[in-house]
Short mmCIF file of N, CA and C in Angstrom, two decimals:
data_model
loop_
_atom_site.label_atom_id
_atom_site.label_comp_id
_atom_site.label_asym_id
_atom_site.label_seq_id
_atom_site.Cartn_x
_atom_site.Cartn_y
_atom_site.Cartn_z
N MET A 1 53.37 -12.99 29.14
CA MET A 1 52.79 -13.84 30.15
C MET A 1 53.19 -13.29 31.51
N GLN A 2 52.23 -13.22 32.37
CA GLN A 2 52.49 -12.69 33.70
C GLN A 2 51.92 -13.67 34.71
N GLN A 3 52.70 -14.01 35.70
CA GLN A 3 52.24 -14.94 36.72
C GLN A 3 52.34 -14.27 38.08
N THR A 4 51.25 -14.33 38.83
CA THR A 4 51.22 -13.77 40.17
C THR A 4 51.93 -14.73 41.10
N GLN A 5 52.83 -14.22 41.88
CA GLN A 5 53.57 -15.06 42.80
C GLN A 5 52.97 -14.97 44.20
N LEU A 6 53.00 -16.08 44.89
CA LEU A 6 52.60 -16.11 46.29
C LEU A 6 53.86 -15.92 47.11
N GLN A 7 54.08 -14.70 47.59
CA GLN A 7 55.30 -14.39 48.32
C GLN A 7 54.98 -14.03 49.76
N GLY A 8 56.02 -14.05 50.58
CA GLY A 8 55.88 -13.71 51.99
C GLY A 8 55.87 -14.97 52.84
N ASP A 9 55.68 -14.77 54.14
CA ASP A 9 55.64 -15.94 55.00
C ASP A 9 54.29 -16.65 54.86
N LEU A 10 54.15 -17.78 55.52
CA LEU A 10 52.98 -18.63 55.36
C LEU A 10 51.68 -17.89 55.69
N SER A 11 51.66 -17.10 56.73
CA SER A 11 50.42 -16.41 57.11
C SER A 11 50.02 -15.37 56.05
N GLN A 12 51.01 -14.68 55.46
CA GLN A 12 50.69 -13.71 54.40
C GLN A 12 50.16 -14.42 53.16
N ARG A 13 50.76 -15.54 52.81
CA ARG A 13 50.31 -16.29 51.63
C ARG A 13 48.91 -16.82 51.83
N LEU A 14 48.61 -17.33 53.02
CA LEU A 14 47.26 -17.84 53.28
C LEU A 14 46.24 -16.71 53.30
N THR A 15 46.60 -15.58 53.83
CA THR A 15 45.68 -14.44 53.88
C THR A 15 45.35 -13.95 52.47
N SER A 16 46.32 -14.04 51.55
CA SER A 16 46.08 -13.55 50.19
C SER A 16 45.12 -14.45 49.40
N VAL A 17 44.94 -15.69 49.83
CA VAL A 17 44.01 -16.59 49.13
C VAL A 17 42.74 -16.84 49.92
N CYS A 18 42.58 -16.14 51.03
CA CYS A 18 41.37 -16.27 51.85
C CYS A 18 40.45 -15.09 51.60
N SER A 19 39.17 -15.35 51.73
CA SER A 19 38.22 -14.24 51.70
C SER A 19 37.21 -14.48 52.80
N ASN A 20 36.94 -13.44 53.57
CA ASN A 20 36.08 -13.53 54.76
C ASN A 20 36.59 -14.57 55.76
N GLY A 21 37.91 -14.69 55.85
CA GLY A 21 38.51 -15.61 56.80
C GLY A 21 38.46 -17.07 56.39
N LYS A 22 37.99 -17.36 55.19
CA LYS A 22 37.90 -18.75 54.72
C LYS A 22 38.80 -18.95 53.51
N PHE A 23 39.47 -20.10 53.51
CA PHE A 23 40.33 -20.45 52.39
C PHE A 23 39.47 -20.73 51.16
N LYS A 24 39.87 -20.15 50.03
CA LYS A 24 39.14 -20.37 48.76
C LYS A 24 40.13 -20.92 47.74
N ILE A 25 39.84 -22.10 47.26
CA ILE A 25 40.69 -22.72 46.25
C ILE A 25 40.67 -21.90 44.96
N GLN A 26 39.56 -21.24 44.68
CA GLN A 26 39.44 -20.39 43.50
C GLN A 26 40.46 -19.25 43.52
N ASN A 27 40.63 -18.63 44.68
CA ASN A 27 41.62 -17.56 44.81
C ASN A 27 43.03 -18.08 44.60
N LEU A 28 43.31 -19.26 45.14
CA LEU A 28 44.62 -19.87 44.97
C LEU A 28 44.86 -20.16 43.49
N TYR A 29 43.86 -20.71 42.83
CA TYR A 29 43.97 -21.04 41.41
C TYR A 29 44.26 -19.78 40.59
N LYS A 30 43.54 -18.69 40.87
CA LYS A 30 43.75 -17.44 40.14
C LYS A 30 45.16 -16.89 40.34
N LYS A 31 45.72 -17.10 41.51
CA LYS A 31 47.08 -16.62 41.78
C LYS A 31 48.13 -17.49 41.10
N MET A 32 47.82 -18.76 40.91
CA MET A 32 48.79 -19.69 40.34
C MET A 32 48.78 -19.73 38.81
N VAL A 33 47.64 -19.45 38.19
CA VAL A 33 47.53 -19.53 36.73
C VAL A 33 48.10 -18.26 36.10
N PRO A 34 48.96 -18.41 35.10
CA PRO A 34 49.53 -17.22 34.46
C PRO A 34 48.46 -16.44 33.69
N GLU A 35 48.65 -15.13 33.60
CA GLU A 35 47.74 -14.28 32.85
C GLU A 35 48.38 -13.97 31.51
N TYR A 36 47.69 -14.30 30.43
CA TYR A 36 48.19 -14.03 29.09
C TYR A 36 47.53 -12.77 28.56
N SER A 37 48.25 -12.05 27.72
CA SER A 37 47.67 -10.87 27.11
C SER A 37 46.64 -11.31 26.07
N LYS A 38 45.61 -10.49 25.90
CA LYS A 38 44.56 -10.83 24.95
C LYS A 38 45.02 -10.54 23.53
N ILE A 39 44.66 -11.42 22.64
CA ILE A 39 45.01 -11.28 21.23
C ILE A 39 43.78 -10.76 20.51
N ALA A 40 43.95 -9.67 19.78
CA ALA A 40 42.82 -9.00 19.14
C ALA A 40 42.11 -9.89 18.12
N TRP A 41 42.85 -10.72 17.40
CA TRP A 41 42.24 -11.51 16.33
C TRP A 41 41.70 -12.86 16.80
N ARG A 42 41.69 -13.09 18.09
CA ARG A 42 41.17 -14.36 18.63
C ARG A 42 39.72 -14.58 18.22
N GLY A 43 38.92 -13.51 18.22
CA GLY A 43 37.51 -13.62 17.86
C GLY A 43 37.29 -14.09 16.44
N VAL A 44 38.19 -13.71 15.54
CA VAL A 44 38.07 -14.15 14.14
C VAL A 44 38.34 -15.65 14.06
N MET A 45 39.40 -16.09 14.74
CA MET A 45 39.76 -17.51 14.70
C MET A 45 38.68 -18.40 15.30
N GLN A 46 38.03 -17.93 16.36
CA GLN A 46 37.06 -18.76 17.06
C GLN A 46 35.62 -18.50 16.65
N HIS A 47 35.43 -17.65 15.65
CA HIS A 47 34.06 -17.35 15.23
C HIS A 47 33.42 -18.61 14.67
N PRO A 48 32.18 -18.91 15.08
CA PRO A 48 31.55 -20.15 14.64
C PRO A 48 31.26 -20.21 13.13
N SER A 49 31.23 -19.07 12.46
CA SER A 49 30.94 -19.09 11.03
C SER A 49 32.17 -19.43 10.18
N VAL A 50 33.36 -19.37 10.77
CA VAL A 50 34.57 -19.70 10.03
C VAL A 50 34.68 -21.22 9.95
N HIS A 51 34.71 -21.71 8.72
CA HIS A 51 34.76 -23.16 8.49
C HIS A 51 36.09 -23.71 9.02
N PRO A 52 36.05 -24.86 9.68
CA PRO A 52 37.27 -25.43 10.26
C PRO A 52 38.41 -25.64 9.26
N ARG A 53 38.10 -25.91 8.00
CA ARG A 53 39.19 -26.14 7.05
C ARG A 53 39.96 -24.87 6.71
N PHE A 54 39.41 -23.70 7.04
CA PHE A 54 40.10 -22.44 6.78
C PHE A 54 40.94 -22.00 7.98
N ARG A 55 40.70 -22.56 9.12
CA ARG A 55 41.33 -22.07 10.35
C ARG A 55 42.84 -22.24 10.38
N PHE A 56 43.38 -23.30 9.84
CA PHE A 56 44.82 -23.52 9.92
C PHE A 56 45.59 -22.48 9.11
N ILE A 57 45.21 -22.28 7.86
CA ILE A 57 45.89 -21.29 7.02
C ILE A 57 45.66 -19.89 7.59
N LEU A 58 44.46 -19.63 8.10
CA LEU A 58 44.17 -18.34 8.73
C LEU A 58 45.08 -18.13 9.94
N TRP A 59 45.25 -19.15 10.74
CA TRP A 59 46.13 -19.05 11.92
C TRP A 59 47.57 -18.79 11.49
N LEU A 60 48.04 -19.51 10.46
CA LEU A 60 49.40 -19.28 9.96
C LEU A 60 49.56 -17.85 9.46
N ALA A 61 48.54 -17.35 8.78
CA ALA A 61 48.60 -15.98 8.26
C ALA A 61 48.63 -14.98 9.41
N MET A 62 47.82 -15.20 10.42
CA MET A 62 47.79 -14.27 11.55
C MET A 62 49.11 -14.28 12.31
N GLN A 63 49.80 -15.39 12.30
CA GLN A 63 51.11 -15.50 12.92
C GLN A 63 52.23 -15.07 11.97
N ARG A 64 51.86 -14.77 10.71
CA ARG A 64 52.82 -14.43 9.64
C ARG A 64 53.81 -15.57 9.42
N ARG A 65 53.30 -16.78 9.37
CA ARG A 65 54.13 -17.97 9.21
C ARG A 65 53.96 -18.63 7.84
N LEU A 66 53.22 -18.00 6.94
CA LEU A 66 53.08 -18.57 5.60
C LEU A 66 54.41 -18.48 4.87
N ALA A 67 54.71 -19.49 4.05
CA ALA A 67 56.00 -19.57 3.38
C ALA A 67 56.03 -18.69 2.13
N THR A 68 55.99 -17.39 2.33
CA THR A 68 56.08 -16.45 1.21
C THR A 68 57.53 -16.42 0.72
N VAL A 69 57.74 -15.81 -0.44
CA VAL A 69 59.09 -15.70 -1.00
C VAL A 69 60.02 -15.01 -0.01
N GLU A 70 59.54 -13.94 0.60
CA GLU A 70 60.33 -13.19 1.58
C GLU A 70 60.79 -14.10 2.72
N ARG A 71 59.89 -14.92 3.23
CA ARG A 71 60.22 -15.82 4.34
C ARG A 71 61.16 -16.94 3.89
N LEU A 72 60.94 -17.46 2.69
CA LEU A 72 61.81 -18.52 2.17
C LEU A 72 63.23 -18.02 1.96
N MET A 73 63.35 -16.78 1.49
CA MET A 73 64.70 -16.22 1.27
C MET A 73 65.45 -16.01 2.58
N LYS A 74 64.72 -15.71 3.65
CA LYS A 74 65.35 -15.53 4.96
C LYS A 74 66.01 -16.81 5.45
N ILE A 75 65.42 -17.97 5.07
CA ILE A 75 66.00 -19.24 5.52
C ILE A 75 66.90 -19.86 4.46
N GLY A 76 67.17 -19.12 3.37
CA GLY A 76 68.15 -19.57 2.40
C GLY A 76 67.61 -20.30 1.20
N ILE A 77 66.32 -20.30 0.98
CA ILE A 77 65.75 -20.97 -0.19
C ILE A 77 65.51 -19.92 -1.27
N THR A 78 66.08 -20.13 -2.43
CA THR A 78 65.97 -19.17 -3.52
C THR A 78 64.82 -19.57 -4.45
N VAL A 79 63.90 -18.66 -4.63
CA VAL A 79 62.75 -18.87 -5.52
C VAL A 79 62.50 -17.57 -6.28
N PRO A 80 61.78 -17.64 -7.42
CA PRO A 80 61.44 -16.40 -8.14
C PRO A 80 60.68 -15.45 -7.22
N ALA A 81 61.09 -14.19 -7.21
CA ALA A 81 60.59 -13.24 -6.21
C ALA A 81 59.37 -12.44 -6.63
N GLU A 82 58.98 -12.48 -7.88
CA GLU A 82 57.88 -11.60 -8.31
C GLU A 82 56.53 -12.13 -7.84
N CYS A 83 55.61 -11.22 -7.62
CA CYS A 83 54.26 -11.54 -7.20
C CYS A 83 53.54 -12.29 -8.32
N VAL A 84 52.88 -13.35 -7.98
CA VAL A 84 52.18 -14.17 -8.97
C VAL A 84 50.98 -13.42 -9.56
N PHE A 85 50.39 -12.54 -8.77
CA PHE A 85 49.18 -11.85 -9.21
C PHE A 85 49.48 -10.66 -10.11
N CYS A 86 50.25 -9.69 -9.62
CA CYS A 86 50.48 -8.45 -10.39
C CYS A 86 51.75 -8.51 -11.23
N LYS A 87 52.65 -9.39 -10.93
CA LYS A 87 53.92 -9.58 -11.62
C LYS A 87 54.76 -8.30 -11.68
N GLN A 88 54.56 -7.39 -10.71
CA GLN A 88 55.28 -6.12 -10.72
C GLN A 88 56.13 -5.91 -9.47
N ALA A 89 55.77 -6.53 -8.39
CA ALA A 89 56.47 -6.29 -7.13
C ALA A 89 57.01 -7.60 -6.56
N LYS A 90 57.91 -7.46 -5.60
CA LYS A 90 58.44 -8.62 -4.89
C LYS A 90 57.36 -9.15 -3.95
N GLU A 91 57.25 -10.46 -3.89
CA GLU A 91 56.22 -11.07 -3.04
C GLU A 91 56.66 -11.05 -1.58
N THR A 92 55.96 -10.27 -0.79
CA THR A 92 56.13 -10.26 0.65
C THR A 92 54.77 -10.58 1.24
N PHE A 93 54.73 -10.84 2.51
CA PHE A 93 53.45 -11.12 3.15
C PHE A 93 52.51 -9.93 3.01
N ASN A 94 53.02 -8.73 3.31
CA ASN A 94 52.19 -7.53 3.23
C ASN A 94 51.73 -7.26 1.81
N HIS A 95 52.60 -7.50 0.84
CA HIS A 95 52.19 -7.29 -0.55
C HIS A 95 51.11 -8.27 -0.95
N LEU A 96 51.31 -9.53 -0.59
CA LEU A 96 50.35 -10.57 -0.95
C LEU A 96 48.98 -10.29 -0.36
N TYR A 97 48.96 -9.85 0.89
CA TYR A 97 47.69 -9.58 1.55
C TYR A 97 47.40 -8.09 1.56
N PHE A 98 46.77 -7.68 0.47
CA PHE A 98 46.07 -6.41 0.30
C PHE A 98 46.91 -5.23 -0.13
N GLU A 99 48.24 -5.35 -0.28
CA GLU A 99 48.99 -4.27 -0.92
C GLU A 99 49.05 -4.50 -2.42
N CYS A 100 48.92 -5.73 -2.86
CA CYS A 100 48.86 -6.06 -4.28
C CYS A 100 47.52 -5.55 -4.82
N SER A 101 47.55 -4.91 -5.97
CA SER A 101 46.32 -4.34 -6.53
C SER A 101 45.27 -5.42 -6.83
N ILE A 102 45.70 -6.60 -7.21
CA ILE A 102 44.78 -7.68 -7.56
C ILE A 102 44.06 -8.22 -6.31
N THR A 103 44.81 -8.54 -5.26
CA THR A 103 44.19 -9.07 -4.05
C THR A 103 43.37 -8.00 -3.34
N SER A 104 43.83 -6.77 -3.41
CA SER A 104 43.08 -5.66 -2.81
C SER A 104 41.74 -5.47 -3.53
N ARG A 105 41.77 -5.57 -4.85
CA ARG A 105 40.53 -5.44 -5.63
C ARG A 105 39.55 -6.58 -5.32
N LEU A 106 40.08 -7.78 -5.18
CA LEU A 106 39.23 -8.93 -4.84
C LEU A 106 38.57 -8.74 -3.48
N TRP A 107 39.33 -8.31 -2.49
CA TRP A 107 38.78 -8.09 -1.15
C TRP A 107 37.77 -6.94 -1.18
N ALA A 108 38.08 -5.88 -1.93
CA ALA A 108 37.15 -4.75 -2.05
C ALA A 108 35.84 -5.21 -2.71
N LYS A 109 35.94 -6.06 -3.68
CA LYS A 109 34.75 -6.58 -4.37
C LYS A 109 33.88 -7.39 -3.41
N MET A 110 34.51 -8.21 -2.59
CA MET A 110 33.74 -9.02 -1.64
C MET A 110 33.16 -8.14 -0.53
N CYS A 111 33.89 -7.12 -0.11
CA CYS A 111 33.36 -6.17 0.89
C CYS A 111 32.14 -5.44 0.33
N LYS A 112 32.22 -5.06 -0.92
CA LYS A 112 31.09 -4.37 -1.56
C LYS A 112 29.88 -5.31 -1.64
N TRP A 113 30.13 -6.57 -1.94
CA TRP A 113 29.05 -7.56 -1.99
C TRP A 113 28.38 -7.72 -0.62
N LEU A 114 29.19 -7.60 0.43
CA LEU A 114 28.68 -7.70 1.79
C LEU A 114 28.00 -6.42 2.27
N GLY A 115 28.17 -5.32 1.52
CA GLY A 115 27.53 -4.06 1.87
C GLY A 115 28.44 -3.06 2.55
N TYR A 116 29.75 -3.31 2.54
CA TYR A 116 30.71 -2.40 3.15
C TYR A 116 31.38 -1.59 2.04
N THR A 117 31.30 -0.27 2.15
CA THR A 117 32.01 0.59 1.22
C THR A 117 33.16 1.22 2.01
N ARG A 118 34.35 0.76 1.73
CA ARG A 118 35.51 1.22 2.49
C ARG A 118 36.77 1.08 1.66
N ASN A 119 37.77 1.85 2.03
CA ASN A 119 39.08 1.73 1.40
C ASN A 119 39.82 0.56 2.04
N ILE A 120 40.44 -0.24 1.21
CA ILE A 120 41.16 -1.41 1.70
C ILE A 120 42.55 -0.97 2.14
N GLY A 121 42.91 -1.32 3.36
CA GLY A 121 44.22 -0.97 3.90
C GLY A 121 45.18 -2.14 3.81
N ASP A 122 46.24 -2.08 4.57
CA ASP A 122 47.20 -3.17 4.60
C ASP A 122 46.70 -4.29 5.51
N TRP A 123 47.51 -5.32 5.69
CA TRP A 123 47.11 -6.49 6.47
C TRP A 123 46.71 -6.10 7.89
N GLU A 124 47.51 -5.30 8.55
CA GLU A 124 47.23 -4.91 9.94
C GLU A 124 45.90 -4.16 10.05
N CYS A 125 45.66 -3.26 9.12
CA CYS A 125 44.43 -2.48 9.12
C CYS A 125 43.22 -3.39 8.92
N GLU A 126 43.31 -4.30 7.97
CA GLU A 126 42.20 -5.21 7.70
C GLU A 126 41.98 -6.18 8.85
N LEU A 127 43.06 -6.61 9.48
CA LEU A 127 42.96 -7.51 10.62
C LEU A 127 42.27 -6.83 11.81
N MET A 128 42.61 -5.58 12.05
CA MET A 128 41.96 -4.84 13.13
C MET A 128 40.47 -4.64 12.81
N TRP A 129 40.16 -4.34 11.56
CA TRP A 129 38.77 -4.13 11.16
C TRP A 129 37.95 -5.42 11.34
N ILE A 130 38.48 -6.53 10.86
CA ILE A 130 37.73 -7.79 10.96
C ILE A 130 37.65 -8.25 12.41
N SER A 131 38.64 -7.90 13.23
CA SER A 131 38.60 -8.26 14.65
C SER A 131 37.45 -7.54 15.36
N THR A 132 37.19 -6.29 15.00
CA THR A 132 36.06 -5.58 15.60
C THR A 132 34.74 -6.14 15.09
N ILE A 133 34.70 -6.54 13.83
CA ILE A 133 33.49 -7.14 13.25
C ILE A 133 33.20 -8.48 13.95
N ALA A 134 34.23 -9.25 14.24
CA ALA A 134 34.08 -10.59 14.80
C ALA A 134 33.52 -10.58 16.21
N LYS A 135 33.58 -9.45 16.89
CA LYS A 135 33.07 -9.39 18.27
C LYS A 135 31.56 -9.55 18.31
N SER A 136 30.89 -9.22 17.24
CA SER A 136 29.43 -9.34 17.18
C SER A 136 29.06 -10.66 16.50
N ARG A 137 28.02 -11.29 16.96
CA ARG A 137 27.58 -12.56 16.38
C ARG A 137 26.39 -12.36 15.43
N LYS A 138 26.15 -11.12 15.00
CA LYS A 138 25.07 -10.86 14.05
C LYS A 138 25.33 -11.61 12.75
N GLY A 139 24.28 -11.82 12.00
CA GLY A 139 24.37 -12.59 10.76
C GLY A 139 25.38 -12.05 9.76
N ILE A 140 25.29 -10.75 9.44
CA ILE A 140 26.20 -10.19 8.44
C ILE A 140 27.63 -10.20 8.92
N ASN A 141 27.84 -10.04 10.21
CA ASN A 141 29.21 -10.07 10.75
C ASN A 141 29.78 -11.48 10.69
N GLY A 142 28.95 -12.47 10.91
CA GLY A 142 29.40 -13.85 10.77
C GLY A 142 29.78 -14.17 9.34
N ILE A 143 28.97 -13.68 8.40
CA ILE A 143 29.28 -13.89 6.99
C ILE A 143 30.57 -13.17 6.62
N THR A 144 30.76 -11.97 7.16
CA THR A 144 31.98 -11.20 6.89
C THR A 144 33.21 -11.94 7.41
N CYS A 145 33.13 -12.49 8.60
CA CYS A 145 34.26 -13.28 9.15
C CYS A 145 34.55 -14.49 8.29
N CYS A 146 33.50 -15.15 7.86
CA CYS A 146 33.64 -16.32 6.99
C CYS A 146 34.32 -15.95 5.68
N ILE A 147 33.89 -14.83 5.08
CA ILE A 147 34.47 -14.39 3.81
C ILE A 147 35.93 -13.97 4.01
N PHE A 148 36.24 -13.31 5.12
CA PHE A 148 37.63 -12.92 5.37
C PHE A 148 38.53 -14.15 5.48
N ALA A 149 38.09 -15.13 6.26
CA ALA A 149 38.88 -16.36 6.41
C ALA A 149 39.05 -17.05 5.07
N MET A 150 37.98 -17.10 4.31
CA MET A 150 38.05 -17.73 3.00
C MET A 150 38.96 -16.92 2.07
N MET A 151 38.92 -15.60 2.19
CA MET A 151 39.76 -14.74 1.36
C MET A 151 41.24 -15.04 1.61
N VAL A 152 41.63 -15.16 2.87
CA VAL A 152 43.02 -15.45 3.21
C VAL A 152 43.44 -16.78 2.60
N VAL A 153 42.58 -17.77 2.72
CA VAL A 153 42.89 -19.11 2.19
C VAL A 153 42.92 -19.11 0.67
N VAL A 154 41.96 -18.44 0.06
CA VAL A 154 41.89 -18.42 -1.41
C VAL A 154 43.09 -17.69 -2.01
N ILE A 155 43.50 -16.59 -1.41
CA ILE A 155 44.67 -15.87 -1.91
C ILE A 155 45.90 -16.78 -1.83
N TRP A 156 46.04 -17.48 -0.71
CA TRP A 156 47.17 -18.39 -0.56
C TRP A 156 47.10 -19.54 -1.55
N ARG A 157 45.91 -20.09 -1.73
CA ARG A 157 45.73 -21.20 -2.69
C ARG A 157 46.04 -20.75 -4.11
N GLU A 158 45.52 -19.60 -4.51
CA GLU A 158 45.74 -19.10 -5.87
C GLU A 158 47.19 -18.73 -6.08
N ARG A 159 47.84 -18.23 -5.05
CA ARG A 159 49.27 -17.93 -5.14
C ARG A 159 50.05 -19.20 -5.41
N ASN A 160 49.72 -20.27 -4.69
CA ASN A 160 50.41 -21.54 -4.88
C ASN A 160 50.10 -22.16 -6.24
N ARG A 161 48.86 -22.06 -6.69
CA ARG A 161 48.51 -22.56 -8.02
C ARG A 161 49.27 -21.82 -9.11
N GLY A 162 49.37 -20.52 -8.96
CA GLY A 162 50.09 -19.73 -9.95
C GLY A 162 51.58 -20.00 -9.93
N LYS A 163 52.14 -20.20 -8.76
CA LYS A 163 53.58 -20.40 -8.62
C LYS A 163 54.02 -21.81 -9.01
N PHE A 164 53.23 -22.82 -8.62
CA PHE A 164 53.67 -24.20 -8.81
C PHE A 164 52.97 -24.93 -9.96
N GLU A 165 51.76 -24.51 -10.30
CA GLU A 165 51.02 -25.18 -11.37
C GLU A 165 50.82 -24.29 -12.59
N GLN A 166 51.30 -23.05 -12.55
CA GLN A 166 51.16 -22.06 -13.61
C GLN A 166 49.70 -21.88 -14.04
N LYS A 167 48.80 -21.95 -13.08
CA LYS A 167 47.37 -21.73 -13.37
C LYS A 167 47.09 -20.24 -13.40
N LYS A 168 46.12 -19.86 -14.21
CA LYS A 168 45.73 -18.46 -14.33
C LYS A 168 44.74 -18.10 -13.23
N TYR A 169 44.86 -16.89 -12.74
CA TYR A 169 43.99 -16.34 -11.71
C TYR A 169 42.69 -15.87 -12.37
N ASP A 170 41.54 -16.35 -11.88
CA ASP A 170 40.23 -15.98 -12.42
C ASP A 170 39.39 -15.35 -11.31
N GLU A 171 39.34 -14.03 -11.30
CA GLU A 171 38.66 -13.31 -10.22
C GLU A 171 37.17 -13.64 -10.16
N GLN A 172 36.52 -13.73 -11.30
CA GLN A 172 35.08 -14.02 -11.32
C GLN A 172 34.79 -15.39 -10.73
N GLN A 173 35.58 -16.38 -11.08
CA GLN A 173 35.39 -17.73 -10.57
C GLN A 173 35.59 -17.77 -9.05
N ILE A 174 36.58 -17.05 -8.56
CA ILE A 174 36.85 -17.02 -7.12
C ILE A 174 35.68 -16.37 -6.38
N CYS A 175 35.18 -15.26 -6.90
CA CYS A 175 34.02 -14.59 -6.27
C CYS A 175 32.81 -15.52 -6.25
N ARG A 176 32.56 -16.21 -7.36
CA ARG A 176 31.43 -17.17 -7.40
C ARG A 176 31.62 -18.26 -6.36
N GLU A 177 32.84 -18.78 -6.25
CA GLU A 177 33.13 -19.84 -5.28
C GLU A 177 32.85 -19.37 -3.85
N MET A 178 33.27 -18.14 -3.54
CA MET A 178 33.08 -17.62 -2.18
C MET A 178 31.60 -17.39 -1.89
N VAL A 179 30.89 -16.82 -2.83
CA VAL A 179 29.46 -16.56 -2.65
C VAL A 179 28.71 -17.89 -2.51
N GLN A 180 29.06 -18.85 -3.34
CA GLN A 180 28.42 -20.17 -3.26
C GLN A 180 28.68 -20.83 -1.92
N HIS A 181 29.89 -20.69 -1.40
CA HIS A 181 30.22 -21.27 -0.10
C HIS A 181 29.33 -20.66 0.99
N VAL A 182 29.15 -19.35 0.95
CA VAL A 182 28.31 -18.68 1.95
C VAL A 182 26.87 -19.16 1.84
N HIS A 183 26.36 -19.31 0.62
CA HIS A 183 24.97 -19.76 0.45
C HIS A 183 24.78 -21.20 0.91
N VAL A 184 25.72 -22.06 0.61
CA VAL A 184 25.62 -23.46 1.03
C VAL A 184 25.69 -23.57 2.54
N ARG A 185 26.64 -22.83 3.16
CA ARG A 185 26.74 -22.84 4.62
C ARG A 185 25.50 -22.24 5.25
N GLY A 186 24.93 -21.21 4.61
CA GLY A 186 23.73 -20.56 5.13
C GLY A 186 22.53 -21.47 5.13
N LYS A 187 22.41 -22.33 4.13
CA LYS A 187 21.28 -23.26 4.08
C LYS A 187 21.34 -24.29 5.19
N LYS A 188 22.57 -24.58 5.65
CA LYS A 188 22.73 -25.56 6.72
C LYS A 188 22.47 -24.96 8.10
N GLN A 189 22.47 -23.64 8.18
CA GLN A 189 22.22 -22.95 9.46
C GLN A 189 20.72 -22.89 9.74
N SER A 190 20.37 -23.03 10.99
CA SER A 190 18.95 -23.00 11.36
C SER A 190 18.42 -21.58 11.45
N LYS A 191 19.30 -20.60 11.70
CA LYS A 191 18.86 -19.21 11.85
C LYS A 191 18.66 -18.55 10.52
#
């Protein structure tokens, strides 16, 4: 956060907020309001195609505030450390989101359904990719943002179901659910 200060004597301060010899409240306001750095993933969070019920978990994920095993252990809570999906690695945020072969395959499958043929990277790579996609309001880009947000939420939901309810992960059912969500939301859109 950076805030412009009005420094100097009274005449210098007034001159800095005047234009063409006239005082402008707009100039004063711009000098007084702090300037925040732009966040790359803001467009994903505010994209109109992202359903409001997905935004909270998506925001937590973007802040890396989800209560993964790694995060719980840092605050002293002991839980089984293995990944619910692959059962081979320790569950960390990065592993859960796209380093795990299961979640990476699910995201790759949905990307292929959307028409993108690409190698799936880690969380940071995917976040940068979806942030560039979110800048455009084209139809396919809106659907892609919606699917990404839903993907983050579904991975978190399935992780919790597997960890706390011992439910089995069903990739086909999840894909059907996501596709159905897009079709139902699409029917409600006028465009």
